[in-house]
CSV table of C-alpha atoms and ligand atoms in Angstrom, one decimal:
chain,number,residue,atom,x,y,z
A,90,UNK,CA,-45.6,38.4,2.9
A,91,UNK,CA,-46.6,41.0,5.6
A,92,UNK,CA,-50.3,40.8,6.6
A,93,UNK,CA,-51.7,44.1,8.7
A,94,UNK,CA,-55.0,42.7,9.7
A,95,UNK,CA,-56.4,46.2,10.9
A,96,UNK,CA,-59.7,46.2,8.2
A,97,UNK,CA,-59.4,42.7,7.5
A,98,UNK,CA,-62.3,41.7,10.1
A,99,UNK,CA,-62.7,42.4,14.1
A,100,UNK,CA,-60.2,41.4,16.7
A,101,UNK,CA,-61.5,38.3,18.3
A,102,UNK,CA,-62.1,39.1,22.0
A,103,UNK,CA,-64.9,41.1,22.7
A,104,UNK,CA,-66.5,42.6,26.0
A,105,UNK,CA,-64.4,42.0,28.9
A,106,UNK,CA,-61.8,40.5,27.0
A,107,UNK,CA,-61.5,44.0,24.3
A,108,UNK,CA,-58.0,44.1,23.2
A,109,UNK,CA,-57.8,48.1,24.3
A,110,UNK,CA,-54.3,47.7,22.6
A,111,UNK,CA,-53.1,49.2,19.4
A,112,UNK,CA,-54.3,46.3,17.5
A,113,UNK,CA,-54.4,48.4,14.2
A,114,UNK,CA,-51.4,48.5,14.5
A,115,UNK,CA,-50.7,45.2,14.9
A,116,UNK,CA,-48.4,43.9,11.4
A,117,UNK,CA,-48.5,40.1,11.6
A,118,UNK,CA,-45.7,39.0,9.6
A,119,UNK,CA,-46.5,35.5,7.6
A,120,UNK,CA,-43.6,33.5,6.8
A,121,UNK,CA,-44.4,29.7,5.7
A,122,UNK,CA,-42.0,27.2,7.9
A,123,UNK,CA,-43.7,24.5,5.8
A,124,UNK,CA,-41.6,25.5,2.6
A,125,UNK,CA,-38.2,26.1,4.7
A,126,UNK,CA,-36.8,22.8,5.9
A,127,UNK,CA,-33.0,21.5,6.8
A,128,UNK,CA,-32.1,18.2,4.9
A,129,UNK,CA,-32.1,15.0,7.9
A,130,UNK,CA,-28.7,13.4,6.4
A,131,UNK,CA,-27.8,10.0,6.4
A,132,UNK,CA,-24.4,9.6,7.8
A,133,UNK,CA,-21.8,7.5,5.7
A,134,UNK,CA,-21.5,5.0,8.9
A,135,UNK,CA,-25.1,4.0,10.2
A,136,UNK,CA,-25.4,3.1,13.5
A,137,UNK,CA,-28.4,1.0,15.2
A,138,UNK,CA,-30.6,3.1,17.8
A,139,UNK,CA,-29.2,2.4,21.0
A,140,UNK,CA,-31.8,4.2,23.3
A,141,UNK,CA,-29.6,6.4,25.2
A,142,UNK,CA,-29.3,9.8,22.8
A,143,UNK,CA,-28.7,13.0,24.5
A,144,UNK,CA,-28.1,16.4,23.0
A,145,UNK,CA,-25.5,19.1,23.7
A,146,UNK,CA,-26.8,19.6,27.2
A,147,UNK,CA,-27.1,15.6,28.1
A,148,UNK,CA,-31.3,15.8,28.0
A,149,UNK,CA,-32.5,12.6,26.4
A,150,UNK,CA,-34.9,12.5,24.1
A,151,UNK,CA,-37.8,10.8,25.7
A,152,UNK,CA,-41.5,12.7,24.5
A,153,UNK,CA,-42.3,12.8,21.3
A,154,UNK,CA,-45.3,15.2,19.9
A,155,UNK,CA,-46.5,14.3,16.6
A,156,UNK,CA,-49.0,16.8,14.9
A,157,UNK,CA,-51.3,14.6,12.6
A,158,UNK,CA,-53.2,17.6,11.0
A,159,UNK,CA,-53.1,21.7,10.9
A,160,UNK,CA,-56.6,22.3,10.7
A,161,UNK,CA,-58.4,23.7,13.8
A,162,UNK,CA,-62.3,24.2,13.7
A,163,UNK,CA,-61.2,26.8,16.3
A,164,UNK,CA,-59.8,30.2,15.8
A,165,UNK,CA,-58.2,31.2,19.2
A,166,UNK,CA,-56.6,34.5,18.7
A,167,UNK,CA,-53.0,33.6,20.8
A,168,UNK,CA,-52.8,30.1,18.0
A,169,UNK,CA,-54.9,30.5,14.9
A,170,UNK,CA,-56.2,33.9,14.8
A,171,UNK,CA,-58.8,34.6,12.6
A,172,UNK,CA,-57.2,37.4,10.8
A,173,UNK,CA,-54.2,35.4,9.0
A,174,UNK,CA,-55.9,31.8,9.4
A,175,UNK,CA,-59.1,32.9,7.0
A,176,UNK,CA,-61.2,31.1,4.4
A,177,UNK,CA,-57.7,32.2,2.0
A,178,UNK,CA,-55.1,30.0,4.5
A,179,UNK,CA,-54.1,27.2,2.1
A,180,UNK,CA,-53.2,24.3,4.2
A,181,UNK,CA,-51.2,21.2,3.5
A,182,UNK,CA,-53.0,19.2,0.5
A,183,UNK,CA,-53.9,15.8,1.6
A,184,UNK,CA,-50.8,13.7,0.2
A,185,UNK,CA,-47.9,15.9,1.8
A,186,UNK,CA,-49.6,14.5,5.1
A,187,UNK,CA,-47.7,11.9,6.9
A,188,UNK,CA,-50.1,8.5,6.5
A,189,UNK,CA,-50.3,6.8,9.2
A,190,UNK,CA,-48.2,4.4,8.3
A,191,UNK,CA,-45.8,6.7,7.9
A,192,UNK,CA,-46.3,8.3,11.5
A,193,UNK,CA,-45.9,4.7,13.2
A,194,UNK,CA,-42.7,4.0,11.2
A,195,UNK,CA,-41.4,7.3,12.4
A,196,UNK,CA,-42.6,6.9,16.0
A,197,UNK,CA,-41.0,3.2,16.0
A,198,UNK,CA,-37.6,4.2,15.3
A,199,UNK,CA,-37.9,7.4,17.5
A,200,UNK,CA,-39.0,5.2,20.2
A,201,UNK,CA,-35.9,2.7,19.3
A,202,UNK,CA,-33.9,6.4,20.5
A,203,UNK,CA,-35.7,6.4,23.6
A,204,UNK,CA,-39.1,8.2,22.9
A,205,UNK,CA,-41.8,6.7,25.6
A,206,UNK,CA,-44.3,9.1,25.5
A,207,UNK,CA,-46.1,9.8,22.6
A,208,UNK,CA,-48.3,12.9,22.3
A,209,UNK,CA,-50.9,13.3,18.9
A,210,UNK,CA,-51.5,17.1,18.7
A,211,UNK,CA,-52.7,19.2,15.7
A,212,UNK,CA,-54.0,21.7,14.7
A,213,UNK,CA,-56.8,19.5,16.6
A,214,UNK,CA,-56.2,16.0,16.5
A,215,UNK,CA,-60.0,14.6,16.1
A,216,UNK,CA,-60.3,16.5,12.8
A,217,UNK,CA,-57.7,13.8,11.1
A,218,UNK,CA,-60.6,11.3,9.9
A,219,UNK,CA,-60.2,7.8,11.7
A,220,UNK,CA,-57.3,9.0,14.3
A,221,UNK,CA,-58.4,6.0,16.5
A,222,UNK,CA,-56.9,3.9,13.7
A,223,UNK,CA,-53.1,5.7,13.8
A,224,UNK,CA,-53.8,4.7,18.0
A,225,UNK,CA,-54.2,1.5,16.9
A,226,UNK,CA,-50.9,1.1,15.5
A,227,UNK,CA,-49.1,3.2,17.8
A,228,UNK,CA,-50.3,1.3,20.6
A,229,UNK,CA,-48.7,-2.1,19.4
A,230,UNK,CA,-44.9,-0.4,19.4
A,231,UNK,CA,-42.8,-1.1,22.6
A,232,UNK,CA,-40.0,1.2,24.4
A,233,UNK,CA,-36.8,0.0,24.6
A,234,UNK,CA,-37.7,-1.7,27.9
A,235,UNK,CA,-40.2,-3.3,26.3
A,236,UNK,CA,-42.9,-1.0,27.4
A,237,UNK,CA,-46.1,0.2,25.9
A,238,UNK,CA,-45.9,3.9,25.3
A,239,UNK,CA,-47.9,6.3,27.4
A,240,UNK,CA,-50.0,7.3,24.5
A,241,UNK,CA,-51.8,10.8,24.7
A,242,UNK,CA,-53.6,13.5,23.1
A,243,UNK,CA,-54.5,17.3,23.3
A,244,UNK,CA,-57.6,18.3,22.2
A,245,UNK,CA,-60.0,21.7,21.7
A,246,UNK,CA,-62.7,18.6,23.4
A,247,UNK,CA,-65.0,19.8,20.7
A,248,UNK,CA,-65.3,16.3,19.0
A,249,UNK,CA,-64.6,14.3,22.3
A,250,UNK,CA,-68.1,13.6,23.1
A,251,UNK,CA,-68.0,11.4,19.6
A,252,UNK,CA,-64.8,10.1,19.9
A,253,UNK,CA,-63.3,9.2,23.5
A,254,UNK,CA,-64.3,5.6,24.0
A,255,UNK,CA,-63.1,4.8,20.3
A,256,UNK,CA,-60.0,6.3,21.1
A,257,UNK,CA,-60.1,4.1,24.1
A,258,UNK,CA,-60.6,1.2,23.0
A,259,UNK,CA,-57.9,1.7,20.5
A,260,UNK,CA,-55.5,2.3,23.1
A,261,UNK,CA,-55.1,6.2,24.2
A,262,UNK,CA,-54.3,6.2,27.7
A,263,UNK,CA,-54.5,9.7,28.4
A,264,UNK,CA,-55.9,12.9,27.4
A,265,UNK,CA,-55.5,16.3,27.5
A,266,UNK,CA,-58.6,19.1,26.7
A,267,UNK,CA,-57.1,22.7,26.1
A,268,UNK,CA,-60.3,25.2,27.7
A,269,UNK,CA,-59.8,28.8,28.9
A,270,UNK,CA,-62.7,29.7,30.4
A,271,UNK,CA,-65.8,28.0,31.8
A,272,UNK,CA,-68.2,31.5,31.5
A,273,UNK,CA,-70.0,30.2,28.1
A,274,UNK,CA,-69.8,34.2,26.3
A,275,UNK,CA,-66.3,34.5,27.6
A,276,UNK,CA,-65.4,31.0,25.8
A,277,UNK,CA,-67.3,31.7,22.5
A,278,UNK,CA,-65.2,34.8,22.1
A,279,UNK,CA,-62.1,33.1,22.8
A,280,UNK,CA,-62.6,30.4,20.4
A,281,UNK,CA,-64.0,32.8,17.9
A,282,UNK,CA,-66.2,30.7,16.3
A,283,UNK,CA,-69.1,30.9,18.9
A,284,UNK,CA,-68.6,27.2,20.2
A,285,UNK,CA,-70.4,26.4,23.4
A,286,UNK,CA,-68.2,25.3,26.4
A,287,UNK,CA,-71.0,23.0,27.4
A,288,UNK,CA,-69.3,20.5,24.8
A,289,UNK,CA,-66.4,20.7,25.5
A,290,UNK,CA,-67.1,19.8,29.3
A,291,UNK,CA,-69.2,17.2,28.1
A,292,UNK,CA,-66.7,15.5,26.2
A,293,UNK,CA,-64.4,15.6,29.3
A,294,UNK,CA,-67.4,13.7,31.1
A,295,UNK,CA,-67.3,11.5,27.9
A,296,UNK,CA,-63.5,10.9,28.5
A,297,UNK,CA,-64.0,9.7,31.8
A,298,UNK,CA,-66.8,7.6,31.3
A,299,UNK,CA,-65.0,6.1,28.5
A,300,UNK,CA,-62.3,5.0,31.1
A,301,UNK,CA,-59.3,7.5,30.0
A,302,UNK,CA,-57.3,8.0,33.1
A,303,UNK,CA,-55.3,11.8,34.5
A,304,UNK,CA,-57.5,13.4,32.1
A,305,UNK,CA,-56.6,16.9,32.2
A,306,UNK,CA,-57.0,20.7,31.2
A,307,UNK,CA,-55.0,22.8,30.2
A,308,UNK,CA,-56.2,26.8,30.5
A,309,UNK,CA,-54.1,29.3,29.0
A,310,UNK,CA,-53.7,32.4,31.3
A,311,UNK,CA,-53.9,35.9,29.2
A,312,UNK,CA,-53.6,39.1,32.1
A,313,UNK,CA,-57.2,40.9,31.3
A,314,UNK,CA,-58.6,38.5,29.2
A,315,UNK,CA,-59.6,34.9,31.1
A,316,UNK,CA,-57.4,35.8,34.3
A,317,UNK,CA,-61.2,36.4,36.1
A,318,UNK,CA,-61.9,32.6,35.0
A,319,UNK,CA,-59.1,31.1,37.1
A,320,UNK,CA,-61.3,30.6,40.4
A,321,UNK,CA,-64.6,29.6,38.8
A,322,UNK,CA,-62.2,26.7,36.5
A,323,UNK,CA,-60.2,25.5,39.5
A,324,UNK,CA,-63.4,25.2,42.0
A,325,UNK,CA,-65.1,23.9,38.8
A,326,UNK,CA,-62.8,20.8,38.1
A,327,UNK,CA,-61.7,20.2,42.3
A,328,UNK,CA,-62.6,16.6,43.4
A,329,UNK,CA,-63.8,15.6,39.7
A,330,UNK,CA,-60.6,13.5,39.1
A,331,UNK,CA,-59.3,16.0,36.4
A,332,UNK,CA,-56.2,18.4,36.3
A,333,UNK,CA,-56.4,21.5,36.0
A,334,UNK,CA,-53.4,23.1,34.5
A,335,UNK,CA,-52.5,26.9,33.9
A,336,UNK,CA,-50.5,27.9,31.3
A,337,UNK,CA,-48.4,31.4,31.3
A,338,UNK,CA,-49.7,33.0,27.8
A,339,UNK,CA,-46.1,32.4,25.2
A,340,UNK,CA,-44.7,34.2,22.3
A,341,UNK,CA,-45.4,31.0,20.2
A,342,UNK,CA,-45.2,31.2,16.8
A,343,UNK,CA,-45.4,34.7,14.9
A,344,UNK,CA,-49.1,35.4,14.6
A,345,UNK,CA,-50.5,36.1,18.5
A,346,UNK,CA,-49.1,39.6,18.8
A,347,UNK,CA,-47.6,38.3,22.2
A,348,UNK,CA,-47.1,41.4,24.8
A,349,UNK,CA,-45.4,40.3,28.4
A,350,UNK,CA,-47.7,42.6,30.4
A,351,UNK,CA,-50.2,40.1,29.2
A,352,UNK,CA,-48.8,37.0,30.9
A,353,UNK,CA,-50.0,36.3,34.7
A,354,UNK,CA,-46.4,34.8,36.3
A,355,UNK,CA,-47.5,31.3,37.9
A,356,UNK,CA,-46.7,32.7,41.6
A,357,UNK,CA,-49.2,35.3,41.2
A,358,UNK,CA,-51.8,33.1,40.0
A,359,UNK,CA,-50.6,30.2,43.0
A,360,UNK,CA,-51.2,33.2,45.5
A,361,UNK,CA,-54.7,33.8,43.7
A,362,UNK,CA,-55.4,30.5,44.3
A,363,UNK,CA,-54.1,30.4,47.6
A,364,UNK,CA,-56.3,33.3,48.9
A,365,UNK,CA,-59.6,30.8,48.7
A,366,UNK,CA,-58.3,27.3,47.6
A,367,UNK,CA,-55.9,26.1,50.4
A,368,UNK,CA,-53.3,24.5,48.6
A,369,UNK,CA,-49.8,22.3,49.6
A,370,UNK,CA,-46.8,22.2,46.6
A,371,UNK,CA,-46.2,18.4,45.3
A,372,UNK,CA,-43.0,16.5,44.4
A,373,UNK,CA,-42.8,16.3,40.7
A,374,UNK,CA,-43.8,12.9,39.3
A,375,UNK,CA,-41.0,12.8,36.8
A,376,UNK,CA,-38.1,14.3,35.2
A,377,UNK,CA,-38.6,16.6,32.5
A,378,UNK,CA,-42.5,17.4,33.9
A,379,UNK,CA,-43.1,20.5,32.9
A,380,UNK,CA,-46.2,21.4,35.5
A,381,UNK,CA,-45.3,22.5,38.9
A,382,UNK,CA,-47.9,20.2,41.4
A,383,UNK,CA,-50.4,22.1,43.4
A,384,UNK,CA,-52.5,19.5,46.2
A,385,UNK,CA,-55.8,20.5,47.7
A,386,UNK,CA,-55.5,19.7,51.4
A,387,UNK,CA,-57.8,18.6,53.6
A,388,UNK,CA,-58.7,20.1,57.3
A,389,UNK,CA,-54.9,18.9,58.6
A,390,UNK,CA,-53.6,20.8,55.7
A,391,UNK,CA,-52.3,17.8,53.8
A,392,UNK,CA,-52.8,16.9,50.1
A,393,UNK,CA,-55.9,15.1,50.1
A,394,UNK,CA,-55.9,12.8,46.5
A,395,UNK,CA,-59.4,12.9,46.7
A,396,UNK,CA,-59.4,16.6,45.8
A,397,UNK,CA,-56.9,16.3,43.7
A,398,UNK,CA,-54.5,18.7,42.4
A,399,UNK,CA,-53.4,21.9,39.8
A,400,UNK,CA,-50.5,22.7,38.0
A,401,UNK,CA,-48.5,25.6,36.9
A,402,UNK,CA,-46.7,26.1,33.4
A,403,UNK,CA,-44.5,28.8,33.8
A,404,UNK,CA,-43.2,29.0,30.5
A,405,UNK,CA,-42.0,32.3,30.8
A,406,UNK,CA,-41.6,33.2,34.0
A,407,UNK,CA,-39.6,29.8,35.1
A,408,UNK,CA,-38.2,28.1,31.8
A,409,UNK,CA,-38.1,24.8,31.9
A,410,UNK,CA,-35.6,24.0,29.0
A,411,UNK,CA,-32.4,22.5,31.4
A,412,UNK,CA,-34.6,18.9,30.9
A,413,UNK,CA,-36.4,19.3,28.2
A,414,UNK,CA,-36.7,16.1,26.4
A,415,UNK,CA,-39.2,17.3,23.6
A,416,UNK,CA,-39.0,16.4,20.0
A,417,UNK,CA,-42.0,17.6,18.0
A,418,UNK,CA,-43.0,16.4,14.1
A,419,UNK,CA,-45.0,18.3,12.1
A,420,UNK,CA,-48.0,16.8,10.1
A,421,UNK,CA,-46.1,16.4,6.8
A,422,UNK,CA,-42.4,15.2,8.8
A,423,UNK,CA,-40.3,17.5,9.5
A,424,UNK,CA,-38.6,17.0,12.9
A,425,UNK,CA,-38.6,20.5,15.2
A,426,UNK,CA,-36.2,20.4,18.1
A,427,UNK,CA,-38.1,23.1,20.1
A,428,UNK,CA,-41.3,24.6,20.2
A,429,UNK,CA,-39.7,28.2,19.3
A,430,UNK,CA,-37.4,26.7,16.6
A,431,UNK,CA,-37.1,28.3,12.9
A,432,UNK,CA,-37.1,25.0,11.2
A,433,UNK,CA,-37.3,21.8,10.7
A,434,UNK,CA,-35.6,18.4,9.9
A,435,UNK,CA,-37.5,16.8,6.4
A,436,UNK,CA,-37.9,13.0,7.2
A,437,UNK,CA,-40.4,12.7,4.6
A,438,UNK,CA,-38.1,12.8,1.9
A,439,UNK,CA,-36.0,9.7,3.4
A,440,UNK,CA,-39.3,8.1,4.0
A,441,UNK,CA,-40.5,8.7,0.8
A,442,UNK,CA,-37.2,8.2,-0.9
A,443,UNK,CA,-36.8,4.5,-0.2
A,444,UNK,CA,-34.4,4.8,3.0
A,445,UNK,CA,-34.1,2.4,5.2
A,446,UNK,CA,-35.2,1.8,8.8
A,447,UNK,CA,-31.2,1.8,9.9
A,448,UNK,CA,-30.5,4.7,7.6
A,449,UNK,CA,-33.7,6.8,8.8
A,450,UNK,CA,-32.7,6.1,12.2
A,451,UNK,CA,-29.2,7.0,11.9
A,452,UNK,CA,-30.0,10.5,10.2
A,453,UNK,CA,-32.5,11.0,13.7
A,454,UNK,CA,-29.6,10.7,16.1
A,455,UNK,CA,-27.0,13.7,14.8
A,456,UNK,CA,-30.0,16.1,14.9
A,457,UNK,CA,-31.0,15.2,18.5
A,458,UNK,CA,-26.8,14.6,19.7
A,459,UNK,CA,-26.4,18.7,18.2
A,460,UNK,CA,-29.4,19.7,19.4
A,461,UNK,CA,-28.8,23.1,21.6
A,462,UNK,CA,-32.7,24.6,21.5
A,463,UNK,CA,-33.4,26.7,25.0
A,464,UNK,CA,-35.3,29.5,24.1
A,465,UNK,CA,-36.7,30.2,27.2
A,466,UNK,CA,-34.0,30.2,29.2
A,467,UNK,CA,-32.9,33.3,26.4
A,468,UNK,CA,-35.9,35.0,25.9
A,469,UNK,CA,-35.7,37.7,28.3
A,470,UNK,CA,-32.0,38.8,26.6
A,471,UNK,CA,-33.9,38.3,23.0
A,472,UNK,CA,-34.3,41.4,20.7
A,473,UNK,CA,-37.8,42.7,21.4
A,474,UNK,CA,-38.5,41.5,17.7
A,475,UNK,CA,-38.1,38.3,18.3
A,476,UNK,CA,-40.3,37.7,21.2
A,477,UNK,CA,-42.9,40.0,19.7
A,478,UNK,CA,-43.1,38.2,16.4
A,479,UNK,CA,-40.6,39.3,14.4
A,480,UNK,CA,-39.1,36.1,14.4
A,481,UNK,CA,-39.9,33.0,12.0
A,482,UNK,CA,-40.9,30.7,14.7
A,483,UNK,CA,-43.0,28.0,13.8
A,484,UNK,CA,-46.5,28.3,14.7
A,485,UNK,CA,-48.0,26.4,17.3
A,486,UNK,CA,-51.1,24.9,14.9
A,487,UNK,CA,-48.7,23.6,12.7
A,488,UNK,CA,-46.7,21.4,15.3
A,489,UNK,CA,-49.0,21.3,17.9
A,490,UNK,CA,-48.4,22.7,21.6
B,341,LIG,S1,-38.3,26.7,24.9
B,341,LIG,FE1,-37.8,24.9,23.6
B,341,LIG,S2,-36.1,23.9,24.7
B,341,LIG,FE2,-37.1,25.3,26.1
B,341,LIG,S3,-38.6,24.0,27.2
B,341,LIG,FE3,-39.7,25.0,25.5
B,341,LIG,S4,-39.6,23.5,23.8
B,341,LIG,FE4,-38.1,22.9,25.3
């Protein structure tokens, strides 16, 4: 199905954020990952989980993103833009959902491969009714060391206010709050359904009164759309205790209409920064981080902790594939190997189907030991097509960021 949304409603940025490109002629091709999926085989020979799985290129797989619903009550144009995801979208009925139960199963035996971070994402998260119960259960599972898992969550913040201290109490260590701009018109437009950012921030106040540690936020950097937000948001959230991260604008999925004048590289924006913010590069705090570290320094020009710090994603401009240890499953289990994969591994079926613990684990490891995803790394030698959505790349509300 081929969409051209030209007619079919207004572009959603307005004002200083006007789309002066040809977006009538903009043709937003629809393809439905959710139908396409690879069978996850159960080999003749199952083998117990032994912790230590690498794919092709040796990256273990240690972070595990698990999208619990693909509903958003937001409609940002570069994930869910209003023109394809309208009152017509038919989402995923209620029983092709993974339960809960389902999702801890899953997690357990991912986490028996050596999963130890576990991120909910949606869609948004806090729309899946009672998500503090699925913490719940996640939070009693153990890493092969015998660890609790650092359990997290990105959110729009728009239902954080009402939800962070149950969350913490369930046992959510961290959380994440996705928010591109503090100016209140500028973020209205941008989430295109006219929510205030005053709730959003207060939810973040919400998260740390609740006792949620290295909250952070993640702003998504569009060239001539938010770029003018990038000083106000980083004096904004200095010395508060929360992370500020920018994100170079992607080519995710096959809906945003993604344009590489569009992306502000991460150097630029550091020397932006730079120019009023004095500000000393960090150590990475582990492998596979995706965030370069950015200190705030004090008088002597070293980091001072009290100011905290900012990262840069440089998706684009610096892939970071060479350690990425990512596995992402959708809402209703099918395993993706990389943000800008095609498709999917069904575990649903084998869950649903009466495997086995052994035999569910032992179809996981072949997928993640072939596994050969780096579309970064590629994407400047991609056909334009691909990189401009021509491609049937899974969209980011369906497996989550
Ligand atoms: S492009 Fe794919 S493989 Fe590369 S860092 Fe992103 S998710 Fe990982």
């Amino acid at each position: 199905m081929r969409v051209n949304p030209a007619g079919r409603g207004k572009p959603s940025m307005a004002g200083p954020m006007r789309q002066n490109h040809a977006m009538a002629e903009r043709v937003i091709p629809l393809v439905d990952q959710r139908i396409a999926a690879l069978a996850a085989k159960v080999p003749a020979q199952a083998a117990a989980p032994t912790g230590l799985l690498t794919d092709t290129r040796g990256r273990p797989l240690r972070d595990l993103r698990i999208s619990v619903t693909d509903r958003c009550n937001f409609r940002c144009n570069y994930c869910m833009p209003k023109e394809v995801f309208d009152k017509d979208h038919a989402y995923l009925p209620h029983n092709a959902l993974l339960s809960f139960e389902e999702i801890t199963r899953l997690a357990r035996l991912f986490m028996a491969h050596g999963v130890r971070k576990i991120r909910l994402t949606g869609g948004e998260p806090l729309l899946r009714k009672n998500l503090e119960e699925l913490v719940a259960q996640l939070a009693q599972l153990r890493t092969v060391d015998g660890l609790l898992p650092d359990l997290t969550l990105t959110t729009n913040g728009s239902l954080l206010a009402r939800k962070a201290r149950a969350l913490k109490d369930a046992g959510l260590n961290r959380v994440t709050v996705s928010l591109d701009g503090l100016d209140d018109a500028v973020f209205r437009r941008m989430n295109d359904v006219n929510f205030p950012v005053a709730d959003v921030l207060a939810g973040i106040e919400a998260a740390h009164a609740a006792g949620l540690s290295h909250i952070k936020v993640n702003m998504v950097v569009k060239r001539g759309t938010n770029d003018h937000e990038i000083l106000p948001m980083a004096r904004h959230f200095r010395g508060t205790g929360t992370t500020l991260r920018f994100i170079e604008y992607m080519d995710v999925g096959a809906t945003n209409g993604w344009r590489m004048d569009e992306v502000l590289p991460s150097a630029e924006l550091i020397g932006r920064l730079r120019a009023e913010l004095p500000l000393v590069q960090l150590s990475p705090t582990s492998p596979g981080e995706t965030a370069e570290r950015w200190g705030y320094t004090n008088a002597q020009g070293q980091h001072d902790p009290a100011l905290g710090e900012v990262g840069v994603i440089s998706s684009v401009t610096q892939a970071f594939c060479h350690d990425c240890n990512r596995a992402r499953l959708s809402t209703e289990g099918k395993l993706f190997l990389c943000l800008f994969a095609t498709q999917g591994y069904d575990l649903r079926t084998l869950l649903r189907g009466g495997a086995t613990d052994e035999a569910i684990a032992s179809a996981i490891a072949p997928i993640w030991q072939q596994r050969t995803d780096r579309y970064s790394e590629l994407r400047s030698s991609l056909p334009a097509d691909t990189t401009q959505g021509g491609a049937r790349r899974v969209e980011m509300s369906y497996i989550g960021g």
